[in-house]
Amino acid sequence: MLEWVVEGYGWAWLGYLFVVLLPTAIFVIPFGAYPLLVDRRLRKAGVAVTSVCTDASWSEGRVSEEFHFTTLDGLGAFYRSPLADGRMCRDGERVGIVYDPRAPHRRARTEIELSRKSPARRDLGCGLLLLLLLHVLMLPFVILFAL
């Protein structure tokens, strides 16, 4: 199949697809689409429990907090929040957390995070804008080299 693409349309189309698909796979899906899908799943099918804030880690002036909780099945789990500008709570404070019963270790958010607008919206919008810009910039070169 690759030979058909190269023979029929030239190497320019392969470069075009590489330039467009690579940023999508690296940036748009993991930093924009996936977090929004997790938030949506947690709002629909998440289980709310109480957690305890146990630790905070600072990096480049931003903080990430760790929360330990017990699932309804009795399993111990923890959630580390993404880096934020300020703390949500103090160590030892109880905070509501919503987790996905299918994957409590991988998909959880604090109720505070779910009540705010997700920064993933901005990341998804910027990623899609970047892809549109790449399309606009690359298409003339592809058409020129494919002729």
PDB file of C-alpha atoms in Angstrom:
ATOM      1  CA  MET A   1       0.000   0.000   0.000  1.00  0.00           C
ATOM      2  CA  LEU A   2       2.871   2.352   0.766  1.00  0.00           C
ATOM      3  CA  GLU A   3       4.177   1.980  -2.791  1.00  0.00           C
ATOM      4  CA  TRP A   4       0.784   3.064  -4.153  1.00  0.00           C
ATOM      5  CA  VAL A   5       0.835   6.222  -2.051  1.00  0.00           C
ATOM      6  CA  VAL A   6       4.413   7.065  -3.044  1.00  0.00           C
ATOM      7  CA  GLU A   7       3.940   6.263  -6.758  1.00  0.00           C
ATOM      8  CA  GLY A   8       0.567   7.941  -7.076  1.00  0.00           C
ATOM      9  CA  TYR A   9       1.076  11.031  -4.991  1.00  0.00           C
ATOM     10  CA  GLY A  10       4.789  11.434  -4.355  1.00  0.00           C
ATOM     11  CA  TRP A  11       6.825  11.559  -1.185  1.00  0.00           C
ATOM     12  CA  ALA A  12       5.308  14.916  -0.315  1.00  0.00           C
ATOM     13  CA  TRP A  13       2.102  13.273   0.907  1.00  0.00           C
ATOM     14  CA  LEU A  14       4.034  11.012   3.264  1.00  0.00           C
ATOM     15  CA  GLY A  15       5.817  14.040   4.718  1.00  0.00           C
ATOM     16  CA  TYR A  16       2.512  15.833   5.026  1.00  0.00           C
ATOM     17  CA  LEU A  17       0.930  12.936   6.910  1.00  0.00           C
ATOM     18  CA  PHE A  18       4.000  12.635   9.142  1.00  0.00           C
ATOM     19  CA  VAL A  19       3.944  16.340  10.036  1.00  0.00           C
ATOM     20  CA  VAL A  20       0.204  16.251  10.758  1.00  0.00           C
ATOM     21  CA  LEU A  21      -0.134  12.885  12.491  1.00  0.00           C
ATOM     22  CA  LEU A  22       2.939  13.118  14.701  1.00  0.00           C
ATOM     23  CA  PRO A  23       1.815  16.213  16.671  1.00  0.00           C
ATOM     24  CA  THR A  24      -1.642  14.689  16.976  1.00  0.00           C
ATOM     25  CA  ALA A  25      -0.277  11.484  18.458  1.00  0.00           C
ATOM     26  CA  ILE A  26       2.229  13.222  20.732  1.00  0.00           C
ATOM     27  CA  PHE A  27       0.345  16.298  21.968  1.00  0.00           C
ATOM     28  CA  VAL A  28      -3.327  16.558  21.105  1.00  0.00           C
ATOM     29  CA  ILE A  29      -4.532  13.120  22.189  1.00  0.00           C
ATOM     30  CA  PRO A  30      -2.669  12.626  25.502  1.00  0.00           C
ATOM     31  CA  PHE A  31      -2.770  16.230  26.748  1.00  0.00           C
ATOM     32  CA  GLY A  32      -6.090  17.412  25.316  1.00  0.00           C
ATOM     33  CA  ALA A  33      -8.545  14.688  24.407  1.00  0.00           C
ATOM     34  CA  TYR A  34      -7.722  11.964  26.963  1.00  0.00           C
ATOM     35  CA  PRO A  35      -8.009  14.127  30.118  1.00  0.00           C
ATOM     36  CA  LEU A  36     -11.348  15.510  28.925  1.00  0.00           C
ATOM     37  CA  LEU A  37     -12.636  11.989  28.276  1.00  0.00           C
ATOM     38  CA  VAL A  38     -11.514  10.913  31.763  1.00  0.00           C
ATOM     39  CA  ASP A  39     -13.307  13.899  33.321  1.00  0.00           C
ATOM     40  CA  ARG A  40     -16.451  13.057  31.386  1.00  0.00           C
ATOM     41  CA  ARG A  41     -16.297   9.389  32.454  1.00  0.00           C
ATOM     42  CA  LEU A  42     -15.806  10.366  36.099  1.00  0.00           C
ATOM     43  CA  ARG A  43     -18.798  12.724  36.013  1.00  0.00           C
ATOM     44  CA  LYS A  44     -20.992   9.958  34.563  1.00  0.00           C
ATOM     45  CA  ALA A  45     -19.793   6.759  36.253  1.00  0.00           C
ATOM     46  CA  GLY A  46     -17.361   7.870  38.950  1.00  0.00           C
ATOM     47  CA  VAL A  47     -17.650   6.847  42.583  1.00  0.00           C
ATOM     48  CA  ALA A  48     -17.238   9.573  45.218  1.00  0.00           C
ATOM     49  CA  VAL A  49     -15.268   8.773  48.376  1.00  0.00           C
ATOM     50  CA  THR A  50     -13.314  10.734  50.964  1.00  0.00           C
ATOM     51  CA  SER A  51      -9.545  10.913  50.665  1.00  0.00           C
ATOM     52  CA  VAL A  52      -6.762  12.329  52.787  1.00  0.00           C
ATOM     53  CA  CYS A  53      -4.189  14.752  51.418  1.00  0.00           C
ATOM     54  CA  THR A  54      -0.860  13.211  52.391  1.00  0.00           C
ATOM     55  CA  ASP A  55       1.874  15.041  50.519  1.00  0.00           C
ATOM     56  CA  ALA A  56       2.712  17.957  48.256  1.00  0.00           C
ATOM     57  CA  SER A  57       5.586  18.164  45.784  1.00  0.00           C
ATOM     58  CA  TRP A  58       6.826  21.464  44.390  1.00  0.00           C
ATOM     59  CA  SER A  59       8.376  21.829  40.949  1.00  0.00           C
ATOM     60  CA  GLU A  60       9.185  25.095  39.182  1.00  0.00           C
ATOM     61  CA  GLY A  61       6.922  27.071  41.502  1.00  0.00           C
ATOM     62  CA  ARG A  62       3.938  24.777  40.994  1.00  0.00           C
ATOM     63  CA  VAL A  63       2.551  22.083  43.287  1.00  0.00           C
ATOM     64  CA  SER A  64       1.258  18.534  42.879  1.00  0.00           C
ATOM     65  CA  GLU A  65      -0.641  16.929  45.758  1.00  0.00           C
ATOM     66  CA  GLU A  66      -1.078  13.282  46.677  1.00  0.00           C
ATOM     67  CA  PHE A  67      -4.341  11.873  48.006  1.00  0.00           C
ATOM     68  CA  HIS A  68      -4.833   8.434  49.561  1.00  0.00           C
ATOM     69  CA  PHE A  69      -8.265   6.826  49.537  1.00  0.00           C
ATOM     70  CA  THR A  70      -9.999   3.477  49.921  1.00  0.00           C
ATOM     71  CA  THR A  71     -12.281   2.218  47.156  1.00  0.00           C
ATOM     72  CA  LEU A  72     -15.697   0.761  47.901  1.00  0.00           C
ATOM     73  CA  ASP A  73     -14.120  -2.672  47.348  1.00  0.00           C
ATOM     74  CA  GLY A  74     -11.677  -1.992  50.195  1.00  0.00           C
ATOM     75  CA  LEU A  75      -8.605  -1.502  47.999  1.00  0.00           C
ATOM     76  CA  GLY A  76      -6.162   1.225  48.940  1.00  0.00           C
ATOM     77  CA  ALA A  77      -5.332   3.659  46.154  1.00  0.00           C
ATOM     78  CA  PHE A  78      -3.779   7.062  45.685  1.00  0.00           C
ATOM     79  CA  TYR A  79      -4.083   9.919  43.253  1.00  0.00           C
ATOM     80  CA  ARG A  80      -1.472  12.555  42.432  1.00  0.00           C
ATOM     81  CA  SER A  81      -2.899  15.771  41.035  1.00  0.00           C
ATOM     82  CA  PRO A  82      -1.301  17.471  38.045  1.00  0.00           C
ATOM     83  CA  LEU A  83       0.879  20.506  38.681  1.00  0.00           C
ATOM     84  CA  ALA A  84      -1.167  23.549  39.680  1.00  0.00           C
ATOM     85  CA  ASP A  85      -0.455  27.115  40.728  1.00  0.00           C
ATOM     86  CA  GLY A  86      -1.549  26.644  44.343  1.00  0.00           C
ATOM     87  CA  ARG A  87      -2.525  24.024  46.894  1.00  0.00           C
ATOM     88  CA  MET A  88      -6.074  22.707  47.125  1.00  0.00           C
ATOM     89  CA  CYS A  89      -5.731  21.627  50.748  1.00  0.00           C
ATOM     90  CA  ARG A  90      -3.314  21.120  53.618  1.00  0.00           C
ATOM     91  CA  ASP A  91      -1.632  17.850  54.595  1.00  0.00           C
ATOM     92  CA  GLY A  92      -3.997  15.661  56.614  1.00  0.00           C
ATOM     93  CA  GLU A  93      -7.115  17.436  55.336  1.00  0.00           C
ATOM     94  CA  ARG A  94     -10.011  15.320  54.024  1.00  0.00           C
ATOM     95  CA  VAL A  95     -11.027  15.964  50.428  1.00  0.00           C
ATOM     96  CA  GLY A  96     -13.735  14.398  48.265  1.00  0.00           C
ATOM     97  CA  ILE A  97     -12.376  12.361  45.378  1.00  0.00           C
ATOM     98  CA  VAL A  98     -14.122  10.706  42.437  1.00  0.00           C
ATOM     99  CA  TYR A  99     -12.562   7.589  40.939  1.00  0.00           C
ATOM    100  CA  ASP A 100     -13.352   5.251  38.080  1.00  0.00           C
ATOM    101  CA  PRO A 101     -14.332   1.831  39.486  1.00  0.00           C
ATOM    102  CA  ARG A 102     -12.678   0.162  36.465  1.00  0.00           C
ATOM    103  CA  ALA A 103      -9.296   1.783  37.128  1.00  0.00           C
ATOM    104  CA  PRO A 104      -9.099   3.574  40.493  1.00  0.00           C
ATOM    105  CA  HIS A 105      -5.287   3.826  40.352  1.00  0.00           C
ATOM    106  CA  ARG A 106      -5.246   5.499  36.939  1.00  0.00           C
ATOM    107  CA  ARG A 107      -8.436   7.547  36.726  1.00  0.00           C
ATOM    108  CA  ALA A 108      -9.362   9.777  39.639  1.00  0.00           C
ATOM    109  CA  ARG A 109      -9.875  13.483  40.279  1.00  0.00           C
ATOM    110  CA  THR A 110     -10.689  15.547  43.325  1.00  0.00           C
ATOM    111  CA  GLU A 111     -14.159  17.043  43.437  1.00  0.00           C
ATOM    112  CA  ILE A 112     -12.459  20.446  43.433  1.00  0.00           C
ATOM    113  CA  GLU A 113     -10.766  19.656  40.094  1.00  0.00           C
ATOM    114  CA  LEU A 114     -13.987  18.339  38.567  1.00  0.00           C
ATOM    115  CA  SER A 115     -15.835  21.513  39.542  1.00  0.00           C
ATOM    116  CA  ARG A 116     -13.331  23.713  37.676  1.00  0.00           C
ATOM    117  CA  LYS A 117     -12.760  24.063  33.960  1.00  0.00           C
ATOM    118  CA  SER A 118     -10.076  21.632  32.896  1.00  0.00           C
ATOM    119  CA  PRO A 119      -6.813  23.059  31.506  1.00  0.00           C
ATOM    120  CA  ALA A 120      -7.034  20.229  28.961  1.00  0.00           C
ATOM    121  CA  ARG A 121      -9.631  22.324  27.105  1.00  0.00           C
ATOM    122  CA  ARG A 122      -6.990  24.942  26.433  1.00  0.00           C
ATOM    123  CA  ASP A 123      -4.465  22.245  25.450  1.00  0.00           C
ATOM    124  CA  LEU A 124      -6.935  20.619  23.067  1.00  0.00           C
ATOM    125  CA  GLY A 125      -7.847  23.963  21.482  1.00  0.00           C
ATOM    126  CA  CYS A 126      -4.194  24.950  21.032  1.00  0.00           C
ATOM    127  CA  GLY A 127      -3.367  21.522  19.622  1.00  0.00           C
ATOM    128  CA  LEU A 128      -6.186  21.685  17.092  1.00  0.00           C
ATOM    129  CA  LEU A 129      -5.167  25.227  16.149  1.00  0.00           C
ATOM    130  CA  LEU A 130      -1.599  24.008  15.634  1.00  0.00           C
ATOM    131  CA  LEU A 131      -2.840  21.186  13.405  1.00  0.00           C
ATOM    132  CA  LEU A 132      -4.890  23.611  11.343  1.00  0.00           C
ATOM    133  CA  LEU A 133      -1.864  25.863  10.979  1.00  0.00           C
ATOM    134  CA  LEU A 134       0.273  22.896   9.907  1.00  0.00           C
ATOM    135  CA  HIS A 135      -2.332  21.967   7.290  1.00  0.00           C
ATOM    136  CA  VAL A 136      -2.391  25.491   5.896  1.00  0.00           C
ATOM    137  CA  LEU A 137       1.412  25.751   5.806  1.00  0.00           C
ATOM    138  CA  MET A 138       2.119  22.264   4.419  1.00  0.00           C
ATOM    139  CA  LEU A 139      -0.603  21.900   1.794  1.00  0.00           C
ATOM    140  CA  PRO A 140       0.947  24.281  -0.796  1.00  0.00           C
ATOM    141  CA  PHE A 141       4.262  22.400  -0.605  1.00  0.00           C
ATOM    142  CA  VAL A 142       2.525  19.041  -0.994  1.00  0.00           C
ATOM    143  CA  ILE A 143       0.562  20.226  -3.994  1.00  0.00           C
ATOM    144  CA  LEU A 144       3.682  21.784  -5.536  1.00  0.00           C
ATOM    145  CA  PHE A 145       5.848  18.668  -5.081  1.00  0.00           C
ATOM    146  CA  ALA A 146       3.121  16.172  -5.964  1.00  0.00           C
ATOM    147  CA  LEU A 147       2.527  17.663  -9.415  1.00  0.00           C
TER     148      LEU A 147
END
